[in-house]
Short mmCIF file of C-alpha atoms in Angstrom, two decimals:
data_model
loop_
_atom_site.label_atom_id
_atom_site.label_comp_id
_atom_site.label_asym_id
_atom_site.label_seq_id
_atom_site.Cartn_x
_atom_site.Cartn_y
_atom_site.Cartn_z
CA UNK A 127 -78.52 -255.25 132.78
CA UNK A 128 -80.60 -255.39 129.63
CA UNK A 129 -78.63 -256.38 126.46
CA UNK A 130 -79.18 -256.21 122.81
CA UNK A 131 -78.18 -258.67 120.01
CA UNK A 132 -77.35 -258.17 116.39
CA UNK A 133 -76.93 -260.96 114.04
CA UNK A 134 -76.03 -261.65 110.25
CA UNK A 135 -75.10 -264.45 108.01
CA UNK A 136 -72.12 -262.17 107.06
CA UNK A 137 -69.91 -260.70 109.90
CA UNK A 138 -66.29 -259.74 109.51
CA UNK A 139 -64.56 -261.30 112.64
CA UNK A 140 -60.92 -262.23 112.91
CA UNK A 141 -60.10 -261.82 109.27
CA UNK A 142 -63.09 -263.98 108.20
CA UNK A 143 -66.73 -263.46 106.98
CA UNK A 144 -68.92 -265.80 108.94
CA UNK A 145 -72.37 -266.08 110.36
CA UNK A 146 -72.30 -264.58 113.91
CA UNK A 147 -74.56 -263.17 116.70
CA UNK A 148 -73.12 -260.41 118.90
CA UNK A 149 -74.53 -259.64 122.31
CA UNK A 150 -73.76 -256.16 123.41
CA UNK A 151 -74.75 -253.52 126.00
CA UNK A 152 -76.06 -250.01 125.29
CA UNK A 153 -75.30 -249.13 128.87
CA UNK A 154 -71.63 -250.12 129.15
CA UNK A 155 -71.19 -249.55 125.37
CA UNK A 156 -69.18 -252.90 125.16
CA UNK A 157 -69.46 -256.20 123.36
CA UNK A 158 -70.51 -258.99 125.86
CA UNK A 159 -70.41 -262.15 123.96
CA UNK A 160 -70.04 -263.54 120.29
CA UNK A 161 -71.57 -266.55 119.08
CA UNK A 162 -69.69 -267.48 115.86
CA UNK A 163 -71.39 -269.62 113.13
CA UNK A 164 -74.66 -269.06 114.73
CA UNK A 165 -77.53 -266.85 113.52
CA UNK A 166 -80.13 -266.47 116.43
CA UNK A 167 -83.09 -264.87 114.87
CA UNK A 168 -85.67 -264.58 117.73
CA UNK A 169 -85.79 -263.76 121.46
CA UNK A 170 -86.74 -267.39 122.31
CA UNK A 171 -83.51 -268.61 120.93
CA UNK A 172 -81.53 -265.81 122.61
CA UNK A 173 -83.19 -266.73 125.90
CA UNK A 174 -81.56 -270.01 125.76
CA UNK A 175 -78.20 -268.33 126.14
CA UNK A 176 -79.32 -267.07 129.67
CA UNK A 177 -78.88 -263.40 128.83
CA UNK A 178 -81.71 -260.69 129.37
CA UNK A 179 -81.95 -259.63 125.77
CA UNK A 180 -84.41 -256.81 125.12
CA UNK A 181 -83.88 -256.58 121.38
CA UNK A 182 -82.56 -258.92 118.60
CA UNK A 183 -81.97 -257.61 115.09
CA UNK A 184 -81.19 -259.79 112.11
CA UNK A 185 -79.64 -257.73 109.31
CA UNK A 186 -78.95 -260.58 106.85
CA UNK A 187 -78.05 -260.44 103.98
CA UNK A 188 -76.20 -257.16 104.76
CA UNK A 189 -72.72 -257.31 106.35
CA UNK A 190 -71.73 -256.40 109.84
CA UNK A 191 -68.28 -254.66 110.00
CA UNK A 192 -66.58 -253.05 112.93
CA UNK A 193 -66.82 -249.33 113.06
CA UNK A 194 -64.28 -247.66 110.91
CA UNK A 195 -61.50 -245.62 112.47
CA UNK A 196 -60.43 -242.63 110.27
CA UNK A 197 -57.13 -241.54 111.56
CA UNK A 198 -56.59 -238.60 109.42
CA UNK A 199 -59.35 -235.96 109.61
CA UNK A 200 -59.16 -232.22 109.69
CA UNK A 201 -62.32 -230.82 111.51
CA UNK A 202 -60.77 -227.34 111.83
CA UNK A 203 -62.35 -226.61 115.12
CA UNK A 204 -61.98 -224.24 116.99
CA UNK A 205 -61.04 -221.16 114.73
CA UNK A 206 -61.93 -222.32 111.23
CA UNK A 207 -65.17 -224.04 111.88
CA UNK A 208 -66.74 -222.29 108.84
CA UNK A 209 -64.50 -224.86 106.93
CA UNK A 210 -66.06 -227.76 108.77
CA UNK A 211 -66.50 -228.02 112.44
CA UNK A 212 -67.00 -230.94 114.99
CA UNK A 213 -70.76 -231.18 114.43
CA UNK A 214 -70.96 -231.59 110.54
CA UNK A 215 -67.61 -233.44 110.38
CA UNK A 216 -68.43 -236.07 112.90
CA UNK A 217 -72.04 -236.41 111.54
CA UNK A 218 -70.45 -237.03 108.16
CA UNK A 219 -68.24 -239.67 109.65
CA UNK A 220 -71.17 -241.53 111.26
CA UNK A 221 -73.33 -241.42 108.05
CA UNK A 222 -70.52 -243.55 106.58
CA UNK A 223 -69.99 -245.89 109.33
CA UNK A 224 -66.90 -244.19 110.75
CA UNK A 225 -67.37 -244.34 114.43
CA UNK A 226 -63.95 -242.91 115.46
CA UNK A 227 -61.99 -239.95 113.87
CA UNK A 228 -58.61 -238.61 114.92
CA UNK A 229 -58.48 -234.96 114.46
CA UNK A 230 -55.47 -233.28 112.94
CA UNK A 231 -53.85 -230.50 114.85
CA UNK A 232 -54.20 -228.03 111.96
CA UNK A 233 -56.17 -226.18 110.56
CA UNK A 234 -57.67 -225.24 113.83
CA UNK A 235 -56.73 -221.98 115.35
CA UNK A 236 -54.81 -222.16 117.58
CA UNK A 237 -53.13 -225.53 116.37
CA UNK A 238 -52.89 -228.39 118.97
CA UNK A 239 -49.39 -227.55 119.87
CA UNK A 240 -49.54 -227.32 123.65
CA UNK A 241 -51.69 -228.20 126.64
CA UNK A 242 -53.49 -224.75 126.60
CA UNK A 243 -54.39 -225.26 122.89
CA UNK A 244 -55.48 -228.83 123.42
CA UNK A 245 -57.83 -227.69 126.15
CA UNK A 246 -59.37 -225.08 123.87
CA UNK A 247 -59.96 -227.84 121.42
CA UNK A 248 -61.58 -230.12 124.11
CA UNK A 249 -63.78 -227.27 125.07
CA UNK A 250 -65.04 -226.92 121.33
CA UNK A 251 -66.13 -230.50 121.40
CA UNK A 252 -68.59 -230.22 124.30
CA UNK A 253 -72.06 -231.36 123.22
CA UNK A 254 -70.80 -231.13 119.65
CA UNK A 255 -69.35 -234.46 118.59
CA UNK A 256 -71.58 -237.23 117.06
CA UNK A 257 -68.76 -240.00 116.80
CA UNK A 258 -65.86 -240.64 119.09
CA UNK A 259 -62.97 -238.33 118.61
CA UNK A 260 -59.19 -238.63 119.45
CA UNK A 261 -56.54 -236.00 118.81
CA UNK A 262 -53.07 -235.69 117.19
CA UNK A 263 -50.88 -232.99 118.52
CA UNK A 264 -48.39 -230.69 116.47
CA UNK A 265 -44.83 -230.89 115.70
CA UNK A 266 -43.83 -227.27 115.19
CA UNK A 267 -40.35 -225.64 115.74
CA UNK A 268 -41.11 -224.04 119.13
CA UNK A 269 -42.93 -226.84 120.98
CA UNK A 270 -40.42 -229.48 121.75
CA UNK A 271 -40.93 -228.85 125.55
CA UNK A 272 -44.75 -229.47 125.12
CA UNK A 273 -44.52 -233.01 123.54
CA UNK A 274 -44.29 -235.16 126.66
CA UNK A 275 -47.03 -233.14 128.56
CA UNK A 276 -49.43 -233.64 125.57
CA UNK A 277 -48.61 -237.46 125.49
CA UNK A 278 -49.46 -237.57 129.18
CA UNK A 279 -52.65 -235.60 128.41
CA UNK A 280 -53.81 -238.19 125.91
CA UNK A 281 -52.99 -237.11 122.43
CA UNK A 282 -52.27 -240.12 120.18
CA UNK A 283 -49.16 -238.70 118.54
CA UNK A 284 -47.86 -235.67 116.62
CA UNK A 285 -47.83 -234.41 113.09
CA UNK A 286 -45.19 -232.37 111.38
CA UNK A 287 -44.62 -230.88 107.95
CA UNK A 288 -41.42 -231.02 105.94
CA UNK A 289 -42.71 -228.19 103.75
CA UNK A 290 -45.05 -225.20 104.24
CA UNK A 291 -48.32 -226.53 105.65
CA UNK A 292 -50.58 -223.92 103.90
CA UNK A 293 -51.17 -222.33 107.40
CA UNK A 294 -48.56 -219.71 108.50
CA UNK A 295 -49.10 -220.38 112.26
CA UNK A 296 -48.17 -224.20 111.59
CA UNK A 297 -44.51 -223.88 110.55
CA UNK A 298 -42.55 -226.73 108.96
CA UNK A 299 -39.75 -228.67 110.81
CA UNK A 300 -36.30 -229.76 109.76
CA UNK A 301 -33.95 -232.79 110.32
CA UNK A 302 -32.51 -231.49 113.55
CA UNK A 303 -35.85 -231.03 115.09
CA UNK A 304 -37.10 -234.46 114.00
CA UNK A 305 -34.01 -236.01 115.62
CA UNK A 306 -34.60 -234.27 119.00
CA UNK A 307 -38.34 -235.13 118.84
CA UNK A 308 -37.69 -238.70 118.21
CA UNK A 309 -35.23 -238.89 120.90
CA UNK A 310 -37.69 -237.10 123.34
CA UNK A 311 -40.50 -239.41 122.60
CA UNK A 312 -38.90 -242.81 121.80
CA UNK A 313 -39.69 -244.17 125.26
CA UNK A 314 -43.40 -243.56 124.85
CA UNK A 315 -46.37 -245.32 123.20
CA UNK A 316 -46.83 -242.61 120.50
CA UNK A 317 -46.36 -241.80 116.83
CA UNK A 318 -44.74 -239.17 114.87
CA UNK A 319 -46.61 -238.31 111.62
CA UNK A 320 -45.00 -236.59 108.72
CA UNK A 321 -46.19 -234.84 105.64
CA UNK A 322 -43.27 -235.94 103.70
CA UNK A 323 -42.94 -233.63 100.85
CA UNK A 324 -39.36 -232.11 100.90
CA UNK A 325 -39.85 -229.26 98.45
CA UNK A 326 -36.98 -228.15 96.34
CA UNK A 327 -37.42 -224.41 95.94
CA UNK A 328 -35.45 -224.41 92.80
CA UNK A 329 -37.77 -226.69 90.84
CA UNK A 330 -39.14 -225.11 87.87
CA UNK A 331 -42.22 -226.06 85.63
CA UNK A 332 -41.16 -226.04 81.91
CA UNK A 333 -43.35 -226.08 78.82
CA UNK A 334 -46.54 -224.71 80.66
CA UNK A 335 -47.31 -220.90 80.46
CA UNK A 336 -47.03 -219.18 83.83
CA UNK A 337 -50.63 -217.75 83.35
CA UNK A 338 -52.24 -221.21 82.61
CA UNK A 339 -53.09 -222.15 86.13
CA UNK A 340 -56.31 -223.77 85.10
CA UNK A 341 -54.42 -226.82 83.85
CA UNK A 342 -54.15 -229.57 86.42
CA UNK A 343 -51.00 -230.75 84.80
CA UNK A 344 -49.24 -227.62 85.78
CA UNK A 345 -50.05 -228.09 89.51
CA UNK A 346 -49.15 -231.87 89.16
CA UNK A 347 -45.71 -230.93 87.80
CA UNK A 348 -45.09 -228.35 90.50
CA UNK A 349 -45.09 -231.13 93.13
CA UNK A 350 -43.15 -234.08 91.54
CA UNK A 351 -42.67 -237.56 92.99
CA UNK A 352 -39.17 -236.76 93.99
CA UNK A 353 -40.49 -234.43 96.84
CA UNK A 354 -42.21 -237.36 98.50
CA UNK A 355 -39.29 -239.58 98.04
CA UNK A 356 -36.73 -237.03 99.42
CA UNK A 357 -39.07 -236.41 102.31
CA UNK A 358 -39.55 -240.06 103.30
CA UNK A 359 -35.80 -240.73 102.96
CA UNK A 360 -35.22 -237.95 105.50
CA UNK A 361 -37.68 -239.51 108.04
CA UNK A 362 -35.97 -242.98 107.42
CA UNK A 363 -32.63 -241.50 108.03
CA UNK A 364 -33.75 -240.02 111.26
CA UNK A 365 -35.21 -243.25 112.34
CA UNK A 366 -31.83 -245.03 111.80
CA UNK A 367 -30.23 -242.97 114.42
CA UNK A 368 -32.52 -243.91 117.41
CA UNK A 369 -32.31 -246.84 119.58
CA UNK A 370 -33.96 -248.58 122.47
CA UNK A 371 -37.53 -247.47 121.41
CA UNK A 372 -40.86 -248.24 123.00
CA UNK A 373 -42.56 -251.19 121.20
CA UNK A 374 -45.43 -248.86 120.06
CA UNK A 375 -43.24 -245.89 119.21
CA UNK A 376 -42.89 -245.21 115.47
CA UNK A 377 -42.90 -242.87 112.58
CA UNK A 378 -45.82 -242.78 110.17
CA UNK A 379 -45.95 -241.30 106.60
CA UNK A 380 -49.29 -239.67 105.89
CA UNK A 381 -51.11 -239.63 102.58
CA UNK A 382 -48.61 -241.40 100.16
CA UNK A 383 -49.52 -240.38 96.77
CA UNK A 384 -46.51 -241.68 94.69
CA UNK A 385 -45.22 -245.15 94.02
CA UNK A 386 -41.67 -243.90 93.66
CA UNK A 387 -40.82 -244.08 97.42
CA UNK A 388 -42.08 -247.64 97.72
CA UNK A 389 -38.55 -249.18 97.22
CA UNK A 390 -37.07 -247.30 100.15
CA UNK A 391 -40.05 -247.97 102.30
CA UNK A 392 -39.61 -251.68 101.56
CA UNK A 393 -35.94 -251.49 102.56
CA UNK A 394 -36.94 -249.65 105.77
CA UNK A 395 -39.42 -252.41 106.74
CA UNK A 396 -36.75 -255.12 105.92
CA UNK A 397 -34.50 -253.28 108.28
CA UNK A 398 -37.13 -253.38 110.95
CA UNK A 399 -37.46 -249.78 111.27
CA UNK A 400 -40.71 -248.68 113.14
CA UNK A 401 -42.27 -247.06 110.08
CA UNK A 402 -45.83 -247.34 108.84
CA UNK A 403 -47.51 -245.66 105.83
CA UNK A 404 -51.07 -244.64 104.76
CA UNK A 405 -52.62 -243.64 101.49
CA UNK A 406 -56.04 -242.00 100.91
CA UNK A 407 -59.27 -242.84 99.12
CA UNK A 408 -58.82 -240.31 96.52
CA UNK A 409 -55.23 -241.55 95.54
CA UNK A 410 -56.79 -245.16 95.11
CA UNK A 411 -59.83 -243.79 93.20
CA UNK A 412 -59.02 -240.74 91.20
CA UNK A 413 -56.52 -240.21 88.33
CA UNK A 414 -54.67 -237.23 86.92
CA UNK A 415 -55.51 -238.17 83.37
CA UNK A 416 -59.25 -237.64 84.02
CA UNK A 417 -59.05 -234.33 85.90
CA UNK A 418 -60.82 -231.45 83.88
CA UNK A 419 -59.38 -228.04 83.60
CA UNK A 420 -60.42 -225.63 86.41
CA UNK A 421 -61.86 -228.21 88.63
CA UNK A 422 -60.10 -227.23 91.65
CA UNK A 423 -62.14 -229.64 93.92
CA UNK A 424 -59.52 -232.20 92.77
CA UNK A 425 -56.61 -230.27 94.25
CA UNK A 426 -54.78 -231.94 97.30
CA UNK A 427 -51.18 -232.13 98.41
CA UNK A 428 -49.46 -234.32 97.60
CA UNK A 429 -51.42 -234.32 94.23
CA UNK A 430 -53.44 -237.00 92.61
CA UNK A 431 -51.11 -238.74 90.12
CA UNK A 432 -51.48 -241.03 87.20
CA UNK A 433 -53.60 -244.32 86.78
CA UNK A 434 -50.42 -246.33 86.72
CA UNK A 435 -49.40 -244.86 90.15
CA UNK A 436 -52.92 -245.66 91.47
CA UNK A 437 -52.53 -249.26 90.56
CA UNK A 438 -49.10 -249.54 92.13
CA UNK A 439 -50.43 -248.03 95.35
CA UNK A 440 -53.18 -250.74 95.37
CA UNK A 441 -50.35 -253.40 94.95
CA UNK A 442 -48.36 -251.89 97.78
CA UNK A 443 -51.42 -252.09 100.02
CA UNK A 444 -51.78 -255.78 99.21
CA UNK A 445 -47.98 -256.32 100.03
CA UNK A 446 -48.20 -254.48 103.32
CA UNK A 447 -45.86 -251.63 102.29
CA UNK A 448 -48.88 -249.34 102.77
CA UNK A 449 -50.63 -250.33 105.97
CA UNK A 450 -53.88 -248.17 106.09
CA UNK A 451 -56.26 -246.06 104.16
CA UNK A 452 -57.72 -242.85 105.39
CA UNK A 453 -59.74 -239.93 104.14
CA UNK A 454 -57.44 -236.87 104.89
CA UNK A 455 -60.72 -235.00 105.01
CA UNK A 456 -59.57 -231.40 104.53
CA UNK A 457 -62.36 -229.26 103.56
CA UNK A 458 -62.57 -225.33 103.08
CA UNK A 459 -64.92 -222.73 101.79
CA UNK A 460 -65.79 -222.63 98.16
CA UNK A 461 -64.08 -219.11 97.97
CA UNK A 462 -60.84 -220.67 98.97
CA UNK A 463 -61.21 -223.41 96.44
CA UNK A 464 -61.11 -220.66 93.82
CA UNK A 465 -64.00 -222.23 91.90
CA UNK A 466 -64.67 -219.04 89.94
CA UNK A 467 -61.20 -218.66 88.55
CA UNK A 468 -60.33 -222.37 88.44
CA UNK A 469 -56.73 -221.55 89.55
CA UNK A 470 -55.10 -224.71 90.69
CA UNK A 471 -52.05 -222.89 91.96
CA UNK A 472 -53.94 -220.57 94.27
CA UNK A 473 -56.79 -222.84 95.40
CA UNK A 474 -56.69 -224.60 98.89
CA UNK A 475 -55.45 -228.17 98.70
CA UNK A 476 -57.80 -230.53 100.21
CA UNK A 477 -60.47 -233.04 99.53
CA UNK A 478 -63.62 -233.77 101.53
CA UNK A 479 -64.53 -237.50 101.92
CA UNK A 480 -64.93 -238.47 105.55
CA UNK A 481 -68.03 -240.78 105.64
CA UNK A 482 -67.40 -241.80 101.94
CA UNK A 483 -64.72 -244.14 103.11
CA UNK A 484 -66.50 -247.38 102.51
CA UNK A 485 -68.21 -246.80 99.10
CA UNK A 486 -65.08 -245.17 97.68
CA UNK A 487 -62.75 -247.90 98.56
CA UNK A 488 -65.28 -250.77 97.82
CA UNK A 489 -66.07 -249.20 94.44
CA UNK A 490 -62.50 -248.50 93.32
CA UNK A 491 -61.21 -251.72 94.96
CA UNK A 492 -63.64 -253.87 93.09
CA UNK A 493 -62.53 -252.39 89.71
CA UNK A 494 -58.84 -253.51 89.87
CA UNK A 495 -57.44 -256.64 88.47
CA UNK A 496 -57.91 -258.71 91.62
CA UNK A 497 -60.97 -257.25 93.39
CA UNK A 498 -60.54 -256.46 97.12
CA UNK A 499 -62.62 -258.02 99.90
CA UNK A 500 -64.38 -256.64 102.90
CA UNK A 501 -61.78 -258.52 104.99
CA UNK A 502 -59.10 -256.34 103.57
CA UNK A 503 -61.08 -253.16 104.11
CA UNK A 504 -61.50 -253.99 107.71
CA UNK A 505 -57.70 -254.57 108.03
CA UNK A 506 -56.88 -251.29 106.38
CA UNK A 507 -59.61 -248.94 107.58
CA UNK A 508 -60.42 -250.31 111.00
CA UNK A 509 -57.71 -252.53 112.53
CA UNK A 510 -54.52 -250.81 111.33
CA UNK A 511 -56.01 -247.39 111.73
CA UNK A 512 -56.87 -248.23 115.32
CA UNK A 513 -53.33 -249.65 115.92
CA UNK A 514 -51.78 -246.48 114.38
CA UNK A 515 -53.80 -244.25 116.68
CA UNK A 516 -53.16 -246.48 119.79
CA UNK A 517 -56.81 -247.19 120.32
CA UNK A 518 -56.92 -250.86 119.16
CA UNK A 519 -57.64 -252.03 122.69
CA UNK A 520 -61.25 -250.54 122.31
CA UNK A 521 -61.69 -249.86 118.69
CA UNK A 522 -61.25 -251.41 115.16
CA UNK A 523 -62.27 -254.96 116.03
CA UNK A 524 -65.36 -257.09 116.80
CA UNK A 525 -64.04 -258.58 120.08
CA UNK A 526 -65.47 -259.27 123.40
CA UNK A 527 -64.70 -256.20 125.71
CA UNK A 528 -64.26 -253.83 122.71
CA UNK A 529 -66.65 -250.95 122.10
CA UNK A 530 -69.87 -252.11 120.45
CA UNK A 531 -69.16 -250.08 117.31
CA UNK A 532 -70.81 -251.69 114.21
CA UNK A 533 -71.56 -250.85 110.59
CA UNK A 534 -74.41 -252.59 108.71
CA UNK A 535 -73.25 -252.32 105.19
CA UNK A 536 -75.00 -253.23 101.88
CA UNK A 537 -72.18 -253.90 99.33
CA UNK A 538 -74.59 -254.39 96.37
CA UNK A 539 -76.44 -251.08 96.56
CA UNK A 540 -75.46 -248.82 93.64
CA UNK A 541 -76.31 -245.10 93.31
CA UNK A 542 -75.14 -241.86 91.95
CA UNK A 543 -73.41 -239.78 94.56
CA UNK A 544 -74.65 -236.17 94.90
CA UNK A 545 -72.81 -233.54 96.93
CA UNK A 546 -76.04 -232.09 98.04
CA UNK A 547 -76.95 -235.13 100.04
CA UNK A 548 -73.59 -234.96 102.10
CA UNK A 549 -73.55 -233.68 105.64
CA UNK A 550 -70.36 -231.57 105.04
CA UNK A 551 -70.63 -227.89 105.88
CA UNK A 552 -69.21 -227.12 102.47
CA UNK A 553 -70.69 -229.48 100.10
CA UNK A 554 -67.93 -229.88 97.47
CA UNK A 555 -66.21 -233.06 96.55
CA UNK A 556 -64.61 -234.44 93.39
CA UNK A 557 -67.06 -237.26 93.51
CA UNK A 558 -70.22 -235.61 92.50
CA UNK A 559 -71.92 -237.62 89.81
CA UNK A 560 -69.88 -240.76 90.40
CA UNK A 561 -71.58 -244.13 90.57
CA UNK A 562 -70.63 -245.81 93.81
CA UNK A 563 -71.36 -249.26 95.07
CA UNK A 564 -71.98 -249.98 98.69
CA UNK A 565 -74.15 -248.01 101.16
CA UNK A 566 -74.17 -247.83 105.03
CA UNK A 567 -77.62 -248.70 106.33
CA UNK A 568 -77.02 -248.35 110.09
CA UNK A 569 -74.18 -247.15 112.40
CA UNK A 570 -74.06 -248.40 115.99
CA UNK A 571 -71.73 -246.46 118.36
CA UNK A 572 -70.97 -247.80 121.84
CA UNK A 573 -74.10 -250.05 121.64
CA UNK A 574 -76.39 -247.28 120.64
CA UNK A 575 -77.99 -246.99 117.15
CA UNK A 576 -76.93 -243.50 116.02
CA UNK A 577 -77.60 -243.64 112.32
CA UNK A 578 -80.33 -245.57 110.53
CA UNK A 579 -81.43 -245.27 106.71
CA UNK A 580 -80.13 -241.82 106.06
CA UNK A 581 -81.23 -240.39 109.34
CA UNK A 582 -79.57 -239.62 112.69
CA UNK A 583 -81.44 -241.17 115.57
CA UNK A 584 -80.96 -238.44 118.10
CA UNK A 585 -80.89 -234.68 118.21
CA UNK A 586 -78.14 -234.71 120.83
CA UNK A 587 -74.51 -235.55 120.27
CA UNK A 588 -73.46 -239.15 121.24
CA UNK A 589 -69.75 -238.95 120.90
CA UNK A 590 -66.98 -239.14 123.51
CA UNK A 591 -63.39 -238.01 123.62
CA UNK A 592 -60.66 -240.72 123.55
CA UNK A 593 -57.78 -239.22 125.70
CA UNK A 594 -56.48 -242.26 127.55
CA UNK A 595 -57.21 -245.95 126.86
#
């Protein structure tokens, strides 16, 4: 078996940045051996290791990271592929060093709520995915009997909404449903994910005229922090009632945008409840104070909040109250974004960012009081996201036996981001014109170089489905 080697004076392994040489196979797609604190720069040196090495690449001084795992991505395929689709979404992921995405059960039509619908999604991926893809299933009122069959079919867990999802065919769930779902699934290696905004229908927005929907502040005040706090408290209350759970069973709060629930999250963790929490690149990067009128590309739910909130979310990441950072890539067409009217109240809520993961978190994280490290990024965006999706036995780490998924990252490269250069089907983000630091030079997926210096290396899809690990 012919093997390959990649080496650098900076490789993130076991929460360290060290020189290392990695031997891997493009046939099996696995990491074969790792030589820590060794940079082997030519085939003669490699030959001394008694391996049949066909290629040795030294990428110093760039950094080798494990391929990122983005565990919150809406690819909207099948049914709404005009919003994104598997091809453009997974190509976007690869271009930013994301080698694995976990696809959300909405906004596909039909949603991934039963085996039949899961199979339609699997069929839509055929010859159409450029990175590896796993799936979340749905928690909707009518599918309790479908949950265990979907676990056995390989979905990584299930997502439910405590408020209207934005899609009529994906109804929200209540406390009674959650309790039954938790009891049904507690013996399985799976996760229950929650969009935890518990909306008070009696909430009113004062001081802002009803017709002034171009003001971001009006939308922000329509979804106050209390909605998130109440939703997370409901999930915690349900967790308190279950016992004798599988070691890998748990509840997960998606896209935390507010600092106000952090105190109850901390208490839940102190009480050893199986709860994890994610936030998103946009909540760590953008602030409500700087969002212009009518710029609906900034709308998402929960909303982007203040700079003070942003900094407290960074603190919570450092403390481990928030465990992972994801994109919540949620694109739509420009018409649904209401760009012409600039109506925040009517526009679709969602931000496109899969593939911008590394430059966004590196840029924003280097600008806070205590700058972040690449070691922390790997923890939040590779290791913990892989654990959350139950794929950490093959993804998220540079380890012997794991998939040979690598990112070659230049942390010092600065540039102005332009939407037109993205691979998204709908090229609209709130990051257009922003100066970013950090660029992905190469992405290796299961031992094959799939992206190199702004180009995909194959005209054919390279991705595989992750259904059982």
